[in-house]
Amino acid sequence: SMAATGKRSVLFVCLGNICRSPMAEAVFAHTVKEHGYADEWTIDSCGTADYHIGKQPDKRGIAYLKSQNIPVNHRCREITQEDFTKFEYIFGMDNSNMQNINRVKPKNSTAKVELFGSYDPKGQLIIEDPYYGGDEGFEEVFEQVTRCSEGFLKKIY
Ligand SMILES: N#Cc1ccccc1-c1cc(NCCCN2CCCCC2)c2ccccc2n1
């Protein structure tokens, strides 16, 4: 979770908030910094499940981000109904996340709730859960969230 300074805000969501969404948060934060937009953004991530509340991200994801010189600093948390009026964008990784997000979404939600993969210039819509796989799954998530971060910024700036 990043400093709450921004007039723009994005919340990345996956199942357990230890693999995909913390990687998306870290890569997006790095990307906005590279573009000089860092002070405009509030960036965070969460899960739809409560399996790992308070824990650090998966060590395979941390290791891959480190190899790419991308800082990551997050503790797992579960999505709340307040998130839907706090964040302008709420991005899920796969269709199961989207179903679970929409189950929690309150009537007064103002957030734009979308698949992050919809911003991938290569059209890879779904960012699969790497939990049961190997290191190559985390590299694939990294490549997808990097493309989606660039694609999203290109669309809104
Ligand atoms: N569920 C599923 C699933 C389905 C397909 C692919 C991956 C997963 C999968 C499974 C996980 N933990 C194992 C089951 C946890 N227990 C489930 C029953 C309640 C007590 C907890 C994950 C944990 C963290 C991040 C991603 C995870 N993803």
Tab-separated table of C-alpha atoms and ligand atoms in Angstrom:
chain	number	residue	atom	x	y	z
A	1	SER	CA	0.000	0.000	0.000
A	2	MET	CA	1.363	3.428	-1.021
A	3	ALA	CA	1.085	6.836	0.657
A	4	ALA	CA	-2.447	8.197	0.443
A	5	THR	CA	-1.546	11.358	-1.474
A	6	GLY	CA	-3.164	10.968	-4.868
A	7	LYS	CA	-6.169	12.523	-6.583
A	8	ARG	CA	-6.249	9.371	-8.680
A	9	SER	CA	-6.504	5.981	-6.997
A	10	VAL	CA	-6.337	2.323	-7.952
A	11	LEU	CA	-6.895	-0.883	-5.974
A	12	PHE	CA	-5.531	-4.168	-7.366
A	13	VAL	CA	-7.447	-7.304	-6.288
A	14	CYS	CA	-6.765	-11.035	-6.494
A	15	LEU	CA	-7.783	-14.073	-4.404
A	16	GLY	CA	-5.238	-14.158	-1.587
A	17	ASN	CA	-3.430	-10.770	-1.979
A	18	ILE	CA	-0.045	-12.454	-1.787
A	19	CYS	CA	0.803	-13.177	-5.462
A	20	ARG	CA	-0.832	-11.229	-8.307
A	21	SER	CA	-2.268	-8.076	-6.745
A	22	PRO	CA	0.812	-7.096	-4.680
A	23	MET	CA	2.932	-7.558	-7.827
A	24	ALA	CA	0.494	-5.387	-9.803
A	25	GLU	CA	0.608	-2.742	-7.047
A	26	ALA	CA	4.438	-2.705	-6.956
A	27	VAL	CA	4.830	-2.637	-10.760
A	28	PHE	CA	2.169	0.055	-11.220
A	29	ALA	CA	3.757	2.212	-8.478
A	30	HIS	CA	7.146	1.830	-10.199
A	31	THR	CA	5.616	2.696	-13.587
A	32	VAL	CA	3.883	5.886	-12.407
A	33	LYS	CA	7.144	6.938	-10.722
A	34	GLU	CA	9.037	6.374	-14.006
A	35	HIS	CA	6.495	8.611	-15.766
A	36	GLY	CA	6.749	11.306	-13.067
A	37	TYR	CA	3.115	10.850	-11.948
A	38	ALA	CA	3.890	9.316	-8.540
A	39	ASP	CA	2.460	12.135	-6.423
A	40	GLU	CA	-0.919	11.913	-8.199
A	41	TRP	CA	-1.641	8.324	-7.204
A	42	THR	CA	-2.950	6.382	-4.236
A	43	ILE	CA	-2.172	2.712	-4.947
A	44	ASP	CA	-3.119	-0.368	-2.912
A	45	SER	CA	-3.960	-4.055	-3.238
A	46	CYS	CA	-6.186	-6.544	-1.418
A	47	GLY	CA	-7.695	-10.018	-1.682
A	48	THR	CA	-11.253	-11.382	-1.715
A	49	ALA	CA	-10.240	-14.201	0.700
A	50	ASP	CA	-8.942	-14.036	4.283
A	51	TYR	CA	-6.324	-16.815	4.014
A	52	HIS	CA	-3.216	-14.687	4.644
A	53	ILE	CA	-4.278	-11.440	6.361
A	54	GLY	CA	-1.260	-9.498	7.632
A	55	LYS	CA	1.324	-11.626	5.814
A	56	GLN	CA	3.956	-10.441	3.326
A	57	PRO	CA	3.575	-11.282	-0.362
A	58	ASP	CA	4.651	-14.726	-1.648
A	59	LYS	CA	8.465	-15.077	-1.537
A	60	ARG	CA	8.546	-16.117	-5.228
A	61	GLY	CA	6.936	-12.834	-6.232
A	62	ILE	CA	9.166	-10.798	-3.931
A	63	ALA	CA	12.234	-12.545	-5.408
A	64	TYR	CA	11.151	-11.861	-8.985
A	65	LEU	CA	10.371	-8.181	-8.259
A	66	LYS	CA	13.780	-7.869	-6.559
A	67	SER	CA	15.425	-9.315	-9.685
A	68	GLN	CA	13.755	-6.491	-11.641
A	69	ASN	CA	14.786	-3.841	-9.060
A	70	ILE	CA	11.167	-3.118	-8.171
A	71	PRO	CA	10.480	-2.365	-4.493
A	72	VAL	CA	7.537	-4.093	-2.794
A	73	ASN	CA	6.141	-3.197	0.603
A	74	HIS	CA	2.726	-4.671	1.419
A	75	ARG	CA	0.838	-6.637	4.041
A	76	CYS	CA	-2.088	-8.811	2.949
A	77	ARG	CA	-5.560	-7.409	3.559
A	78	GLU	CA	-9.115	-8.354	2.581
A	79	ILE	CA	-11.356	-6.131	0.420
A	80	THR	CA	-13.929	-3.960	2.260
A	81	GLN	CA	-17.124	-2.207	1.115
A	82	GLU	CA	-15.404	1.147	1.829
A	83	ASP	CA	-12.893	0.340	-0.926
A	84	PHE	CA	-15.670	0.855	-3.501
A	85	THR	CA	-16.090	4.558	-2.645
A	86	LYS	CA	-12.395	5.146	-1.773
A	87	PHE	CA	-10.793	3.930	-5.041
A	88	GLU	CA	-11.566	5.313	-8.513
A	89	TYR	CA	-10.420	2.057	-10.169
A	90	ILE	CA	-10.684	-1.496	-8.805
A	91	PHE	CA	-8.880	-4.036	-10.985
A	92	GLY	CA	-9.377	-7.810	-10.715
A	93	MET	CA	-7.065	-10.434	-12.258
A	94	ASP	CA	-9.434	-13.212	-13.383
A	95	ASN	CA	-13.161	-13.837	-13.725
A	96	SER	CA	-13.405	-15.571	-10.343
A	97	ASN	CA	-11.966	-12.423	-8.692
A	98	MET	CA	-14.515	-10.305	-10.600
A	99	GLN	CA	-17.407	-12.483	-9.356
A	100	ASN	CA	-16.140	-12.235	-5.765
A	101	ILE	CA	-15.546	-8.450	-6.057
A	102	ASN	CA	-19.073	-7.927	-7.393
A	103	ARG	CA	-20.469	-9.987	-4.489
A	104	VAL	CA	-18.944	-7.508	-1.981
A	105	LYS	CA	-19.716	-4.353	-4.019
A	106	PRO	CA	-22.198	-2.063	-2.175
A	107	LYS	CA	-25.101	-0.197	-3.887
A	108	ASN	CA	-23.285	3.155	-3.417
A	109	SER	CA	-20.112	1.975	-5.182
A	110	THR	CA	-18.502	4.705	-7.344
A	111	ALA	CA	-15.485	2.633	-8.449
A	112	LYS	CA	-14.807	1.502	-12.017
A	113	VAL	CA	-14.500	-2.286	-11.536
A	114	GLU	CA	-12.631	-3.965	-14.437
A	115	LEU	CA	-10.255	-6.770	-15.369
A	116	PHE	CA	-6.706	-5.348	-15.299
A	117	GLY	CA	-5.964	-7.560	-18.334
A	118	SER	CA	-8.414	-5.468	-20.407
A	119	TYR	CA	-5.561	-2.918	-20.662
A	120	ASP	CA	-3.029	-5.445	-22.055
A	121	PRO	CA	-1.899	-4.303	-25.541
A	122	LYS	CA	-1.219	-7.999	-26.280
A	123	GLY	CA	-4.871	-8.828	-25.423
A	124	GLN	CA	-4.064	-11.393	-22.654
A	125	LEU	CA	-7.298	-10.724	-20.729
A	126	ILE	CA	-6.776	-13.098	-17.773
A	127	ILE	CA	-3.893	-12.938	-15.266
A	128	GLU	CA	-3.828	-16.514	-13.913
A	129	ASP	CA	-3.207	-17.472	-10.275
A	130	PRO	CA	0.447	-18.663	-10.012
A	131	TYR	CA	0.019	-20.071	-6.482
A	132	TYR	CA	0.285	-23.791	-7.359
A	133	GLY	CA	2.848	-23.279	-10.146
A	134	GLY	CA	6.566	-22.461	-10.344
A	135	ASP	CA	8.714	-19.386	-10.772
A	136	GLU	CA	7.721	-19.088	-14.457
A	137	GLY	CA	4.164	-18.280	-13.345
A	138	PHE	CA	5.406	-15.256	-11.413
A	139	GLU	CA	7.483	-14.086	-14.389
A	140	GLU	CA	4.357	-14.328	-16.579
A	141	VAL	CA	2.319	-12.299	-14.026
A	142	PHE	CA	5.137	-9.704	-13.957
A	143	GLU	CA	5.151	-9.392	-17.768
A	144	GLN	CA	1.350	-9.101	-17.907
A	145	VAL	CA	1.017	-6.481	-15.130
A	146	THR	CA	3.892	-4.501	-16.701
A	147	ARG	CA	2.100	-4.389	-20.084
A	148	CYS	CA	-1.245	-3.594	-18.419
A	149	SER	CA	0.280	-0.759	-16.339
A	150	GLU	CA	1.676	0.878	-19.507
A	151	GLY	CA	-1.562	0.240	-21.424
A	152	PHE	CA	-3.703	1.731	-18.624
A	153	LEU	CA	-1.543	4.882	-18.313
A	154	LYS	CA	-1.566	5.344	-22.109
A	155	LYS	CA	-5.376	5.190	-22.038
A	156	ILE	CA	-5.913	7.740	-19.252
A	157	TYR	CA	-3.110	10.250	-19.882
B	1	LIG	N1	-8.548	-21.746	-3.621
B	1	LIG	C1	-7.989	-21.834	-4.602
B	1	LIG	C2	-7.211	-21.925	-5.783
B	1	LIG	C3	-7.759	-22.472	-6.949
B	1	LIG	C4	-6.991	-22.524	-8.123
B	1	LIG	C5	-5.690	-22.017	-8.133
B	1	LIG	C6	-5.151	-21.491	-6.967
B	1	LIG	C7	-5.903	-21.449	-5.790
B	1	LIG	C8	-5.300	-20.869	-4.585
B	1	LIG	C9	-5.294	-21.551	-3.359
B	1	LIG	C10	-4.719	-20.931	-2.286
B	1	LIG	N2	-4.611	-21.546	-1.048
B	1	LIG	C11	-4.943	-22.947	-0.865
B	1	LIG	C12	-6.371	-23.095	-0.390
B	1	LIG	C13	-6.598	-22.213	0.837
B	1	LIG	N3	-7.656	-22.760	1.718
B	1	LIG	C14	-8.971	-22.758	0.992
B	1	LIG	C15	-10.093	-23.173	1.928
B	1	LIG	C16	-10.109	-22.311	3.176
B	1	LIG	C17	-8.765	-22.314	3.867
B	1	LIG	C18	-7.681	-21.879	2.919
B	1	LIG	C19	-4.177	-19.628	-2.434
B	1	LIG	C20	-3.612	-18.934	-1.370
B	1	LIG	C21	-3.095	-17.665	-1.575
B	1	LIG	C22	-3.128	-17.078	-2.822
B	1	LIG	C23	-3.690	-17.740	-3.891
B	1	LIG	C24	-4.221	-19.020	-3.705
B	1	LIG	N4	-4.772	-19.660	-4.742
